[in-house]
Every structure is written in C-alpha cells, then in structure tokens.
Coordinates of C-alpha atoms in Angstrom, one line a residue:
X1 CA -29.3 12.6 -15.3
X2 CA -28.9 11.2 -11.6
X3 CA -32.1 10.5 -10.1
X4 CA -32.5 12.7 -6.8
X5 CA -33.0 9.3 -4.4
X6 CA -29.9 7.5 -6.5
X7 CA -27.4 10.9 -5.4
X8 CA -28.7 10.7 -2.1
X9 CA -27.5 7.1 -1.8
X10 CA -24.2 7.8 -3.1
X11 CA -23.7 10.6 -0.8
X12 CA -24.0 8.4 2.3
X13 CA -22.3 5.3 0.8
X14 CA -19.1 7.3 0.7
X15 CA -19.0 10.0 3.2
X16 CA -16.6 12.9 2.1
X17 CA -16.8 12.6 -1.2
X18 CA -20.0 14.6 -1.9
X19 CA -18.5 17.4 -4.0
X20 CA -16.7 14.8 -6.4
X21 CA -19.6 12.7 -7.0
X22 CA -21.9 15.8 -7.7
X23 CA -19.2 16.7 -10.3
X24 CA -19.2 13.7 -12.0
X25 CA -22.5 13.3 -12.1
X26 CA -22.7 16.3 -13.8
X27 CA -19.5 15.4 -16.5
X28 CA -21.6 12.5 -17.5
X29 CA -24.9 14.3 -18.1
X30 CA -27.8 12.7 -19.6
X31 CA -27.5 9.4 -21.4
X32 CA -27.5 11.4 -25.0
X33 CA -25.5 14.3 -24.1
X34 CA -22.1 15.0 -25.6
X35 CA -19.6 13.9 -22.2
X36 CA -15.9 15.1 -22.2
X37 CA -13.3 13.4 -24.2
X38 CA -11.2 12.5 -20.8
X39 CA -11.9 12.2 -17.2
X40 CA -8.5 11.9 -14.6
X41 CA -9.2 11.0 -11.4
X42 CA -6.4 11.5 -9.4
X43 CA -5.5 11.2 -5.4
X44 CA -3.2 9.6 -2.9
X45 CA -4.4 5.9 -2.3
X46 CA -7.0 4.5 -0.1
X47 CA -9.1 7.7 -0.7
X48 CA -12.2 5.6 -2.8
X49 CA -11.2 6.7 -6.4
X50 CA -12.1 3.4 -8.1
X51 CA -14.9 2.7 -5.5
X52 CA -17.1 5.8 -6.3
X53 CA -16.3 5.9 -10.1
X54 CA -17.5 1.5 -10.1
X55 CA -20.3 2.9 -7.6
X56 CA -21.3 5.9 -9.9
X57 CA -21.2 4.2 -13.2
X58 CA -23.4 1.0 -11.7
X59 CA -26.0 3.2 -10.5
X60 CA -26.5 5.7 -12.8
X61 CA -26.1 3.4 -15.8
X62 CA -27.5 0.6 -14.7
X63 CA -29.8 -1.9 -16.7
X64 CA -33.7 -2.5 -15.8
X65 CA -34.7 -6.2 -15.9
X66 CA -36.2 -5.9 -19.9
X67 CA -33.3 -4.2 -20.8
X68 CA -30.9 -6.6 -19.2
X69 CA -29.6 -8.3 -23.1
X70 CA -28.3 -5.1 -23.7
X71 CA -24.7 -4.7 -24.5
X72 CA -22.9 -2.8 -21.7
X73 CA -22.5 0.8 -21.6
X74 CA -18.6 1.2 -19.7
X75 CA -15.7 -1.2 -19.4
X76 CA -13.4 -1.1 -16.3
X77 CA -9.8 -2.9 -17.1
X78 CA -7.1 -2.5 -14.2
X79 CA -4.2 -1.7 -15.9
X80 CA -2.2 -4.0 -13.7
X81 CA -4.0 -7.1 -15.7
X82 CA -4.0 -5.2 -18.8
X83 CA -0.4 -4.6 -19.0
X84 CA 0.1 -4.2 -22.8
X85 CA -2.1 -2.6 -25.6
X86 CA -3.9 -5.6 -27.2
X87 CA -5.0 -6.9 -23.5
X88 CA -6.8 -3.1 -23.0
X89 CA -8.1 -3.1 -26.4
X90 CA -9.4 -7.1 -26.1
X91 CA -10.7 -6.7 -22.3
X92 CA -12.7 -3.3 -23.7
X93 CA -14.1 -4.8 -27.0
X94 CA -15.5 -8.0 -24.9
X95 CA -16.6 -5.5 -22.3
X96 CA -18.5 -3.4 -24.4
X97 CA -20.1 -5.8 -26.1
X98 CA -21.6 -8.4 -23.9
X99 CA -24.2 -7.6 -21.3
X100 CA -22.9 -6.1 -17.9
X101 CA -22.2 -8.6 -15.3
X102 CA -24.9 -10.2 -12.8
X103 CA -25.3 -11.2 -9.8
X104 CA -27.1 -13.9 -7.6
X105 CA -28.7 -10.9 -5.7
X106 CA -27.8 -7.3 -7.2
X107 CA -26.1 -5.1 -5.2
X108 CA -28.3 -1.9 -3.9
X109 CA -27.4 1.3 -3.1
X110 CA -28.7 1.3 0.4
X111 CA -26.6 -2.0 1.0
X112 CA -23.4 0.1 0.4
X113 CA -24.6 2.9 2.7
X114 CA -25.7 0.0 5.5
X115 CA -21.7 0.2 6.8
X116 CA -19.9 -2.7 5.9
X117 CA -16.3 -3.0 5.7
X118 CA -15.4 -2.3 1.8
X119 CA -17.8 0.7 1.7
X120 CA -15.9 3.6 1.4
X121 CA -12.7 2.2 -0.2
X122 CA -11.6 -0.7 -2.8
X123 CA -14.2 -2.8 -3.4
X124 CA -18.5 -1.9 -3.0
X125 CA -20.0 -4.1 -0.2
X126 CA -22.8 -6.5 -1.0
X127 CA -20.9 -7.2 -4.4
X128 CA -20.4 -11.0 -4.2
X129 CA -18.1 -12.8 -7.0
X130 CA -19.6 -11.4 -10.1
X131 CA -19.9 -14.1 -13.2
X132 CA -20.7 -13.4 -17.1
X133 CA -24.5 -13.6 -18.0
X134 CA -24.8 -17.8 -19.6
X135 CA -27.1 -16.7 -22.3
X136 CA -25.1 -16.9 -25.8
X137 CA -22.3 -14.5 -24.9
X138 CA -20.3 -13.3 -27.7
X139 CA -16.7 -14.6 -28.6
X140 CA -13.4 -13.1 -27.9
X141 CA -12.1 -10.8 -30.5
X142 CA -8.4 -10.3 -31.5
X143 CA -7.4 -6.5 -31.6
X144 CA -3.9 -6.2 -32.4
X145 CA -3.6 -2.7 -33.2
X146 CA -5.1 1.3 -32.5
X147 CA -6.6 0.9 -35.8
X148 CA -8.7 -2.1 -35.2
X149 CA -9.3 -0.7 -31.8
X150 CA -10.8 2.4 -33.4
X151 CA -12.9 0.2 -36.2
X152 CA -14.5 -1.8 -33.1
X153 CA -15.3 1.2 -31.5
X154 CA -17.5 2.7 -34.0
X155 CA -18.9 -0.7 -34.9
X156 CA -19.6 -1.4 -31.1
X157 CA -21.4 2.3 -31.3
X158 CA -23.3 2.3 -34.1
X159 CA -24.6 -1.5 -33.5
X160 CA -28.6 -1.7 -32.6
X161 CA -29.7 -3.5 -30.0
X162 CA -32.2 -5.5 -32.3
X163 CA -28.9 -6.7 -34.5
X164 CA -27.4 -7.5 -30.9
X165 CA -30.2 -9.5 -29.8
X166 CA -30.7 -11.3 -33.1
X167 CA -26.5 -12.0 -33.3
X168 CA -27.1 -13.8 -30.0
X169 CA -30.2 -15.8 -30.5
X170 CA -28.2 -17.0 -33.7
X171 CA -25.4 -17.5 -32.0
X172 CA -25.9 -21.8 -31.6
X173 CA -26.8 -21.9 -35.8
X174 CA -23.4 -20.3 -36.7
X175 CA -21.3 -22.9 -35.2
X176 CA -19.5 -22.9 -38.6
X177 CA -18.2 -19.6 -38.4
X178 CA -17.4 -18.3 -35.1
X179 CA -15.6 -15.4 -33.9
X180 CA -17.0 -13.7 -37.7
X181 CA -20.1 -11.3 -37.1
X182 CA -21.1 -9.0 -39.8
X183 CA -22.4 -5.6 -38.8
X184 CA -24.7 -3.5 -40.7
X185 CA -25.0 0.4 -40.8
X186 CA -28.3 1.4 -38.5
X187 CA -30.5 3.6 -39.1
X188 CA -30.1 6.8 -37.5
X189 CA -33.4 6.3 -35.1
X190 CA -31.6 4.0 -33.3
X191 CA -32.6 5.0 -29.7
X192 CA -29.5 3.8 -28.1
X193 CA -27.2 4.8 -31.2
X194 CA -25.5 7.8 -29.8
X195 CA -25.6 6.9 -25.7
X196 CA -22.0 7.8 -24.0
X197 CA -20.3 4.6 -23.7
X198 CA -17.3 5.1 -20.7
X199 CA -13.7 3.3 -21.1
X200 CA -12.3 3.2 -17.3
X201 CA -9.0 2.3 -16.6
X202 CA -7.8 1.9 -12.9
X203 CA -4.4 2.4 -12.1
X204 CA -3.5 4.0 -15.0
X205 CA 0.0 5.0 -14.1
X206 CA 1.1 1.9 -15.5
X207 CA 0.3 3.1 -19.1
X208 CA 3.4 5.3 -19.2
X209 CA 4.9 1.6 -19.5
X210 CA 3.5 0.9 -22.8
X211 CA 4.0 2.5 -26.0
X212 CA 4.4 5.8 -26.0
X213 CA 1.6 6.9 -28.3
X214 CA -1.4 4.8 -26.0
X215 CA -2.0 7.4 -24.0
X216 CA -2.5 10.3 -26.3
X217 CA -4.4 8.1 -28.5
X218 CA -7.0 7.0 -25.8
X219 CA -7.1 10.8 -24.9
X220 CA -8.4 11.9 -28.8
X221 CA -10.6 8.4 -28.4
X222 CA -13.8 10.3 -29.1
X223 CA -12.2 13.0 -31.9
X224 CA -11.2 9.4 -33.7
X225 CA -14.5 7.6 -33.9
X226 CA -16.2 10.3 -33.9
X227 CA -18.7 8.4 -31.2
X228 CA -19.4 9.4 -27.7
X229 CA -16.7 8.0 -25.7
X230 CA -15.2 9.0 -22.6
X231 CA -12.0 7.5 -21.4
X232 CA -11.5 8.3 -17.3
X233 CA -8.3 7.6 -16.3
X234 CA -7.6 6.5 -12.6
X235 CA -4.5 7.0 -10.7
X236 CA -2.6 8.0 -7.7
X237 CA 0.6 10.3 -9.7
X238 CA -0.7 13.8 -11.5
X239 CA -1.4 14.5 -15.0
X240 CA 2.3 16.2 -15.4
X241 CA 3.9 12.6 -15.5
X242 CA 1.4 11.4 -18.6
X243 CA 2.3 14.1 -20.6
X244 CA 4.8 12.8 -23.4
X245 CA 7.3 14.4 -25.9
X246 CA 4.6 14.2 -28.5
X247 CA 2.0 16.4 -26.7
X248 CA -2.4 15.3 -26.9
X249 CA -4.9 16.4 -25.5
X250 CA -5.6 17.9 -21.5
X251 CA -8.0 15.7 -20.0
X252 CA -10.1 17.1 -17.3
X253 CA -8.6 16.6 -13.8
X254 CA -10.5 15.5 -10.6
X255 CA -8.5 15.7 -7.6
X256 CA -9.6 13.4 -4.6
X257 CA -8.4 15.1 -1.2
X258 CA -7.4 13.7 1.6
X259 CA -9.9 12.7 4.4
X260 CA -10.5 15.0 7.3
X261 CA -10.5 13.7 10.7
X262 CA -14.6 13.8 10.7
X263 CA -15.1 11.9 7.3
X264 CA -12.6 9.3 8.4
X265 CA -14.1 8.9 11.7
X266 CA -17.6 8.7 9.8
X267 CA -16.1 6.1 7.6
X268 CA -14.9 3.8 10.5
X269 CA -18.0 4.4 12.3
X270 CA -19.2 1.7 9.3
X271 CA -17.1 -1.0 10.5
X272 CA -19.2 -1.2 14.0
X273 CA -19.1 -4.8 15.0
X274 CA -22.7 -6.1 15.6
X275 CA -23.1 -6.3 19.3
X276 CA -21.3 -3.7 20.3
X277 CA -21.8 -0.1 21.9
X278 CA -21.4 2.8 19.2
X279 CA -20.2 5.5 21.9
X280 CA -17.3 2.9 23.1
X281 CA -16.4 2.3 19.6
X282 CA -16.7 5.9 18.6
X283 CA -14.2 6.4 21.8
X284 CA -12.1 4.1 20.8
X285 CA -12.1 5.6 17.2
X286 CA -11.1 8.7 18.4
X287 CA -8.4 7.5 20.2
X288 CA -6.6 5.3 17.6
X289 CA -7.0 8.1 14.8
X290 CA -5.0 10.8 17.6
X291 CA -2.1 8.5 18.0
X292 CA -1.8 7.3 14.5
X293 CA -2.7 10.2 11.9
X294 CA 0.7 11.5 12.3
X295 CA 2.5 8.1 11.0
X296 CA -0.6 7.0 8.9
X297 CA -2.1 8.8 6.3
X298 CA -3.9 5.3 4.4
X299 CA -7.7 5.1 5.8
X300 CA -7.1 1.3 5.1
X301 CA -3.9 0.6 7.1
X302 CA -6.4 2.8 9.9
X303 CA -9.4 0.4 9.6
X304 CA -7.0 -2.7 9.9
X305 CA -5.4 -1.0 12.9
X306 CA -9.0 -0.8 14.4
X307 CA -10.6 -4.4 13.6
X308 CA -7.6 -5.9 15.3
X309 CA -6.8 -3.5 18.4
X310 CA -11.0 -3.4 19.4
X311 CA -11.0 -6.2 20.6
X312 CA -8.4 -6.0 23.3
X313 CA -9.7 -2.7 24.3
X314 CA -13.1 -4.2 24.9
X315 CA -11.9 -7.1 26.8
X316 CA -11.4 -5.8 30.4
X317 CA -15.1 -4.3 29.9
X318 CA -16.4 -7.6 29.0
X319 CA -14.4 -9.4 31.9
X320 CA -16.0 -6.8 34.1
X321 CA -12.1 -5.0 35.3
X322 CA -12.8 -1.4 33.8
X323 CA -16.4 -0.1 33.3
X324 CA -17.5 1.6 30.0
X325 CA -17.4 4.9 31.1
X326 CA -13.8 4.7 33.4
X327 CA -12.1 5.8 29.3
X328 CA -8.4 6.7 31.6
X329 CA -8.3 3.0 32.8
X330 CA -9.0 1.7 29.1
X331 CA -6.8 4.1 27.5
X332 CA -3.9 3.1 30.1
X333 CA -4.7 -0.1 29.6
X334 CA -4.5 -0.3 25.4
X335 CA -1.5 2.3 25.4
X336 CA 1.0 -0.9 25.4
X337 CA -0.8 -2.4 22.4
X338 CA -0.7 1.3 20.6
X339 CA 3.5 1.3 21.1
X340 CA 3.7 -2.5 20.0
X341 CA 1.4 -2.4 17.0
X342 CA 3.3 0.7 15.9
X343 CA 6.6 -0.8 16.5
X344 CA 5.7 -4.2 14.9
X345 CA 2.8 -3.9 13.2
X346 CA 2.6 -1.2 11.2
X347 CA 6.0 -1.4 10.0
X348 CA 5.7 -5.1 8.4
X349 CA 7.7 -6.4 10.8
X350 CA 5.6 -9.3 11.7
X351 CA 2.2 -10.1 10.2
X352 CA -1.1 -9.4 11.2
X353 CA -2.1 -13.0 12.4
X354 CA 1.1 -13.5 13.9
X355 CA 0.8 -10.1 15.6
X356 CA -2.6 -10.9 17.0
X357 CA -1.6 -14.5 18.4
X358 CA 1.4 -13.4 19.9
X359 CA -0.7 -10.4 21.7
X360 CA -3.7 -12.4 22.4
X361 CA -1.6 -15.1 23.9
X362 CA 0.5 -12.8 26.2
X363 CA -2.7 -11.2 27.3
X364 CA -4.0 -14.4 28.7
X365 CA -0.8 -15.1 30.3
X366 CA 0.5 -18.2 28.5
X367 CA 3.0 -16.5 26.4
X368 CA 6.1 -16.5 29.1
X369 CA 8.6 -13.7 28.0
X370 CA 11.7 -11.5 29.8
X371 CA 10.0 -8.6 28.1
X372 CA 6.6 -8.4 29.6
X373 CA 4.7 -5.2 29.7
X374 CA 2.5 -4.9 33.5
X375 CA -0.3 -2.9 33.3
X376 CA -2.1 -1.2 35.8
X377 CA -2.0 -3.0 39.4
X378 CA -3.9 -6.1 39.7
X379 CA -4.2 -6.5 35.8
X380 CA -2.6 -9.4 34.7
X381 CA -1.7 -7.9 31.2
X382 CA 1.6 -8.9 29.8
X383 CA 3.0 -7.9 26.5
X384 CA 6.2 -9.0 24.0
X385 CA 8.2 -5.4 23.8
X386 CA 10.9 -7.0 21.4
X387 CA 10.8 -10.0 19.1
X388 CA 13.9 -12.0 18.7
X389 CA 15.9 -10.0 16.4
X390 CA 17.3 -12.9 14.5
X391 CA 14.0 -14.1 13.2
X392 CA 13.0 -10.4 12.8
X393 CA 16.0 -8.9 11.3
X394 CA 17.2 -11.4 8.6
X395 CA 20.1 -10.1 7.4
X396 CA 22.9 -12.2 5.0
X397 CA 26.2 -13.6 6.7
X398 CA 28.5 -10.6 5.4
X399 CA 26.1 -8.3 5.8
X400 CA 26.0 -8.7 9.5
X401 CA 29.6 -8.2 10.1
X402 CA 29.3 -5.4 8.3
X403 CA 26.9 -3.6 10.8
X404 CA 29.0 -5.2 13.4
X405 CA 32.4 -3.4 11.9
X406 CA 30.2 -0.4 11.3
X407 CA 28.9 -0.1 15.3
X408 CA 32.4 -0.8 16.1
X409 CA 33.7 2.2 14.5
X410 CA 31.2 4.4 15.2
X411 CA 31.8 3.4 19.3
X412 CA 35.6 2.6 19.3
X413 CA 38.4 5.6 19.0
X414 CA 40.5 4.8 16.0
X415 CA 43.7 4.8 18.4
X416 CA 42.6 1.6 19.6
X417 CA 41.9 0.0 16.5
X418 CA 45.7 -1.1 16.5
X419 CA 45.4 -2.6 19.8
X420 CA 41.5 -4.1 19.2
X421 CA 41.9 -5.6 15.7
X422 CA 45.5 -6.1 14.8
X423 CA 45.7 -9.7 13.9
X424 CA 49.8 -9.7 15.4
X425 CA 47.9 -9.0 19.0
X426 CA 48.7 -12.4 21.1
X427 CA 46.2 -11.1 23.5
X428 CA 43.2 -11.5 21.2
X429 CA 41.9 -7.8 20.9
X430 CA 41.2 -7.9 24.5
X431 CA 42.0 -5.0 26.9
X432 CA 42.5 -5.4 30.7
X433 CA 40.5 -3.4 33.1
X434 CA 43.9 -1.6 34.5
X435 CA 44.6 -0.5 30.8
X436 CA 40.8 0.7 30.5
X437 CA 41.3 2.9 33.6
X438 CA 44.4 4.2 32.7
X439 CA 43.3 5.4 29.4
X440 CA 40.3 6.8 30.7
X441 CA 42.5 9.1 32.9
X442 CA 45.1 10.0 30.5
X443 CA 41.5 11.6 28.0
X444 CA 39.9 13.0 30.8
X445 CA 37.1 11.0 32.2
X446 CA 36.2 10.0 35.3
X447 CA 36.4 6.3 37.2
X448 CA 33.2 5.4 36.1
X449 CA 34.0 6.5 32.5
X450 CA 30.7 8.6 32.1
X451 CA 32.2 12.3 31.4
X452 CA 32.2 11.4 27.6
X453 CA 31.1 8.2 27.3
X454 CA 31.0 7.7 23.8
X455 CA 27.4 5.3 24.1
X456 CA 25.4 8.6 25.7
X457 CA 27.1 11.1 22.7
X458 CA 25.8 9.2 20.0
X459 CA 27.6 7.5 17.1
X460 CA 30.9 8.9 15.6
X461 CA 31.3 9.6 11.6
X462 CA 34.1 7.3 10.6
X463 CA 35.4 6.4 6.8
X464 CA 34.2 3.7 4.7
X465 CA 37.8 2.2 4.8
X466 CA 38.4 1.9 8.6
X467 CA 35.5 -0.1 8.4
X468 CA 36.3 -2.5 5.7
X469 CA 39.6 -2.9 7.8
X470 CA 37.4 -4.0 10.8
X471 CA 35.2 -6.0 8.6
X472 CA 38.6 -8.1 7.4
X473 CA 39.8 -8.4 10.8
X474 CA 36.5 -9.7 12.9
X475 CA 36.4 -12.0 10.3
X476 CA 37.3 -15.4 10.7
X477 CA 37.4 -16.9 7.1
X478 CA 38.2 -15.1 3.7
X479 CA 35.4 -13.2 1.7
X480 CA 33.9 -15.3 -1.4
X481 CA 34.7 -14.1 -4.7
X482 CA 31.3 -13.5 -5.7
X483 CA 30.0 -11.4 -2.4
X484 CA 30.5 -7.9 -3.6
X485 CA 30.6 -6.0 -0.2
X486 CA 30.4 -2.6 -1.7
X487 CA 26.9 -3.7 -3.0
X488 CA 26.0 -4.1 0.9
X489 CA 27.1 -1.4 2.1
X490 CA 24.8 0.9 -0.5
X491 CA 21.8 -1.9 1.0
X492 CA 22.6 -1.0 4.8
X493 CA 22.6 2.6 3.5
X494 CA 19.2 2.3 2.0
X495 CA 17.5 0.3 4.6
X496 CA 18.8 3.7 7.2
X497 CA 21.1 1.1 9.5
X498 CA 23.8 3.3 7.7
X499 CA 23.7 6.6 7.5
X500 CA 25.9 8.9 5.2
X501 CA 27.5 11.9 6.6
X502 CA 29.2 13.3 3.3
X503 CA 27.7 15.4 0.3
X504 CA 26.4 12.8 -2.3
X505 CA 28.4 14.4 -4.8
X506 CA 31.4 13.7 -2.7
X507 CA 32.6 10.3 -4.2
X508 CA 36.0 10.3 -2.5
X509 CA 36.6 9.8 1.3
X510 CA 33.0 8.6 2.2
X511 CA 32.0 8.9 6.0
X512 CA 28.8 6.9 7.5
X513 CA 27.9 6.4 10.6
X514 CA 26.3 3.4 12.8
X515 CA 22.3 4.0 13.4
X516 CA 21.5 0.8 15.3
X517 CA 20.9 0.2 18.8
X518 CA 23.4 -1.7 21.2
X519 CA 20.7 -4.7 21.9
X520 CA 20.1 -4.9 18.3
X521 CA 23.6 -5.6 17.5
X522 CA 24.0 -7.7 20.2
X523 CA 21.3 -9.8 18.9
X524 CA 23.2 -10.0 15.6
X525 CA 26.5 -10.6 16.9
X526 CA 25.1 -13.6 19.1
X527 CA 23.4 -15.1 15.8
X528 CA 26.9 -15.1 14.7
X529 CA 28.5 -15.6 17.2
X530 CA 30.8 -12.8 17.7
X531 CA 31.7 -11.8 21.1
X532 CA 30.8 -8.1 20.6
X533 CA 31.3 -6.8 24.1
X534 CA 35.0 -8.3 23.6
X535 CA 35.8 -5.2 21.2
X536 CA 34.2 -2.5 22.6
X537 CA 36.3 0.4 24.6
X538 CA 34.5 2.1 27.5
X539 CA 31.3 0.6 26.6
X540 CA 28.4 -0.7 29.3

C-alpha cells in the first residue's frame, strides 16, 4: 500500500489528478493482494495518462538498493513500437525479467513536484536517458505465439529470486548454451512468488490493428496463468471501440477529465522561468489561457504557446517602456502577437523557430515588411500580418487553377461566362469600362457598382461543370493524362477551400462554392501567373 509521504508527492507532481491517483492506488493494493484482471485508462490527449501511471508504478513499486537484482515488477511497451504480437510479447518477457532500469541519479518524487517542464504531462522531469543495468542481463527470448506468451508468464511468476540471482552470476560459465535457462518449480514460501506483476501498454488503440483475438486474450491474461497479472491499457478512444465480434472480458475503466481552468493554470505555474516575477507570469497565464481555451483544448499546445510568447510580453518591462503593474499597456501591446500566433502558429502554418525569428526580428525593426503591425504610439513594434502565400500555401499546378476557376464562378454571373471565357473572343475575355457600366445599369446598380456587389454578398453556389469549363478555358496548355482533376477537387473540398452546397447523397448536379479570400487568390494567380483581375466582372 502507498506510503502516506509517497501519495502526498504524487498529488503535487500532477495537480488535478488527485482523485485518479487515489483510485489507482487503491486498484493495486498491497504488493500480495489479488489486483483486477484489466485497468483502461482512458482520456483526450495531453491530460498525463501515461505520466501518472509511469509516475505511480515507479514509486510505489520501486526497488531499495539490496533489492535492486531483482527482476522487475511491470513492463511499459508503447504500442506504437510494438506494433505486432511477438514484439508485445518479446518487449514484456525481456521487461519482466531483467531488473528495472537505472539511472545516473534516480529520479525523486519531490524533483517531479519541483516544476519543470515535463511534469504534468508526457514524460517525468528529472528522468535523464535511462540505460539497462551492465551486470549479466538476461538474453532476448523468441515468443512467437499466445501460448508461449502464457508459458513465460507463469515461468517469469513462479521464478525465485535466489534461482534469478544464481541464473545471472552463471551467466559468463554458460557461454555454450545461451538464450536456454531451465526453470525449476519453487517452493511455495517464496516471498516474492505471488506479488502482482503489471503489463502497461500506452497507446493501446493501435491493438485493434493486430489480430483480432490480442485483446481479449491480454484481457483474461490473469484467468490464463492463473498468476497475478494486471494488464492496464492506455488510450485516448473508449472501451466501446475494443470490443470485438468475439466478446472477453470488461476491463475496469478510468476516465481522465479534462483540466479546469485552475489545474491548468497550476500546471503552467511549473514552467516559471528562473528569474522571473511569479505575479507577471501568473498575469500573463491568465491571459493567454482566456484567448486560447476556446480554439485549444491540448495543455501542451498551451505550454508551447506560453514558453515562446513570455518572452515578448516581458520585453518592454525589461527595456523599461511599460512598468509591471501598467497590465492594459502589456496586454495592448502582446494582442498583435495573440492574432499572429493564432493565425500562423497554431495552425502549422509555419514552424515554431521560424515563427519566433520572424517575430523576434520584426520586433527589433530589422525585418522590413508592407504588412507591419504599429503598436501603441512611440513603440517601435512591427509585426508580419501575412506571409507570402506562395511559400505558405503550396498547392500543385492544376490544383491552383482550379481554385482560380472556382473564385471565378463563385464571383462572375454565368451570362458573362460567354463573353469572359469563350476561346472565339478576339478581345481576350476583356470587358471595357463603357460595357461594365452599361451592364451595371441594365441589373440595377448604381455607378459605383456597390448596390449588390457580388464581393460584399459573399460567394455564389455554382455547378461543378461550369467550373471545369472555366478550368479548360483559363488554361493555356492541355491537361496531362495522368492528372485526374476530379481527385482535386474532392482535396480542395477536404482542405474547406471548397465548400459543398448539395446533400452528400446527391451524386448528380453537384454545387460548391469558393471559400477563399480575394488576396489569397491573388497571391496564387500571380505564382502562376494569371492575370486574375482580367476576368472578374464588377469586382474592386
């Protein structure tokens, strides 16, 4: 049973996860006491699943120095590396049947609760690289099958430590014979005979990959030895989507909710940078959870947002511009960074490091750029609003005159398509200004074209075949054999450029319509060069 100082320790290494590390605690019970056959730990991701469970299991079973040439009580296999049945049952056998990993300095429960980056989620701070112990470690055995799985099991169970030790010190004299040990039967006062042993697997989603009978098999685990074994299962989908044709067992499900605003803020109170004032940094963690909890739900994608954005709110404090306490100037001032690094940022468009140089380097006023941000007077904080779409947005050749014909359809009244795209036109598409006018009065608008402009109503539905016709026209040069155009249209669908206006089960007369911005297909027309304003009726 958990030691009152060791559950102490755990509750403050992972703030918000009290209640699920009391229940564990009190699933695994006392080293001899009969555990459940299955444990599923389930939750969204970034919410410390694997951290507390590797946390857990290191504290509570955890070797003293004498005891330290004892074989290992749980093995933790990521089913990512693990991806077919013989590496689980391999990684496990070797796991639970050398010694548990060292380390150059072992990692302490207060050093996880001292508030390092990796505290609450992924990995345990103070863990350094983590190597095998050098002392006569056992070979690797071959497991090709549940059967031999099971037979290890009970052999790796009902092993003493005594036969352990002596297997190992004899390991150099039976050169001639490696990878063959012969077990023996113990007696049945072996004190560490009928201790749980723990089988984790992270990510275990990935099973349902495998055969089909893997996962009803590693949930009757203990009912076929007939050993104490618990299996815990880690994984972000629920226990619905396991569940096969062939029915097993229920495992036991944990859920991991998602953090509230005060155990996230406690979280990122951890990642204080040395040096710095806690209330400022509290502020500023505050701040940054209001204006991105709506769009970001993953406590990691929150911390990165943090470590690189601190930095430049701190900076007019530390160049003496804004005092500590004057938090409307900061906020005013770090508002342009929010809008950028949720534009570009957080959607992937650009990477971190290239996201901070670019910033960085506009902030000092070296990065020269048409779309600078001004802050407030006097400041001489500048900003990139836009990146150059054609590095940004790399789209193939046919793919772009797609989204050209497709803006053009949306924007253009299919009268004039006759007029705009018919290759017998000796004028090349283009219409005069008179003609412009005249139309525009003949439909009811105004000189200056604004009654219904069709740029402030939004983009028109228009059928998947005007478009091709577009698409054929615009272009210059004949369409390869191998480009299948219908397969990019379903793309620009899927990436939202397109959107579909008919029912999905409507397979016949489809209608899309444009959902790009003017500049941004301006941008793309110029990287092709395509005079786009060339073709476009009533359009400024």
């Amino acid at each position: 049973m958990a030691t009152s100082p060791q559950q102490q320790q755990l509750h403050g290494a992972f703030p918000g996860r009290v209640k699920q590390i009391d229940q564990i605690l009190g699933f695994m019970g006392k080293p001899l006491a009969p555990t459940p056959p299955s444990l599923l730990i389930n939750g969204n991701s970034s919410l410390g699943k694997t951290a507390v469970i590797k946390a857990t299991l290191s504290a509570m079973l955890g070797q003293s120095e004498p005891e330290r040439r004892r074989p290992s009580r749980y093995a933790f296999l990521d089913c990512v590396e693990c991806h077919t049945p013989r590496l689980i049952f391999e990684h496990a056998i070797y796991q639970l049947r050398n010694p548990p990993p060292t380390q150059e300095k072992g990692p302490t429960l207060s050093s996880i609760g001292a508030g390092k980056k990796e505290a609450a989620e992924g990995t345990l701070t103070g863990f350094r690289k983590r190597k095998r112990v050098t002392h006569s470690p056992l070979e690797w055995n071959k497991c090709d099958n549940v059967n031999e799985f099971i037979e290890w099991c009970r052999k790796i169970c009902d092993t003493q430590d005594d036969e352990t030790d002596n297997t190992s010190s004899s390991g150099n004299q039976s050169s001639q014979s490696p990878g063959h040990h012969h077990y023996q039967r113990p007696s049945t006062s072996s004190k560490h005979q009928n201790e749980t042993r723990y089988l984790v697997l992270d990510r275990a989603e990935r099973l349902r990959d495998t055969a089909p009978t893997l996962i009803p098999v590693l949930m009757r685990l203990q009912e076929l030895t007939g050993r104490n074994i618990c299996v815990i299962l880690i994984t972000t989908i629920v226990w619905e989507k396991f569940r096969s044709k062939t029915g097993g067992y229920e495992p036991i499900v944990l859920n991991f909710p998602q953090y509230t605003k005060a155990e996230t803020v406690a979280i990122l109170r951890k990642d204080l940078p040395e040096d710095e004032d806690l209330d400022m940094f509290m502020r500023f963690v505050d701040l940054v959870y209001d204006v991105f909890q709506r769009n970001c739900k993953d406590l990691n994608e929150i911390r990165h947002l943090v470590a690189l954005l601190f930095p430049l709110y701190i900076k007019p404090v530390k160049e003496g511009k804004i005092q500590k306490h004057e938090g409307l100037k900061l906020h005013r001032h770090i508002q342009a960074y929010f809008v950028e690094a949720m534009d570009k940022l957080y959607l992937r468009e650009i990477s971190s490091t290239e996201w901070s140089d670019r910033t960085l380097s506009a902030a000092s006023g070296s990065l020269i750029s048409s779309g600078h941000i001004s802050g407030a007077p006097g400041s001489d904080r500048t900003l990139i609003t836009a990146l150059d779409v054609q590095n940004t947005f790399d789209l193939p050749y046919y793919t772009k005159f797609l989204l050209i014909a497709s803006f053009l359809a949306s924007y253009n009244p299919p009268r004039l398509d006759m007029r705009y795209f018919a290759k017998v036109s000796n004028q090349g598409g283009k219409m005069t200004k008179r003609s412009k006018i005249a139309a525009a009065k003949k439909h009811g608008h105004d000189n200056m074209g604004s009654k219904l402009r069709q740029q402030l109503l939004g983009p028109k539905p228009f059928p998947i075949e005007r478009m091709l016709a577009i698409f054929y026209s615009i272009l210059d040069e004949e369409v390869e054999e191998n480009v299948n155009v219908h397969t990019q249209i379903a793309s620009l669908v899927s990436l939202r450029m397109l959107q579909r206006v008919t029912p999905m089960d409507k397979l016949d007369s489809i209608k899309c319509k444009c959902n790009v911005s003017y500049e941004t297909i301006k941008s793309l027309a110029k990287s092709t060069k395509f005079e786009i304003d060339k073709y476009l009726y009533d359009f400024s």
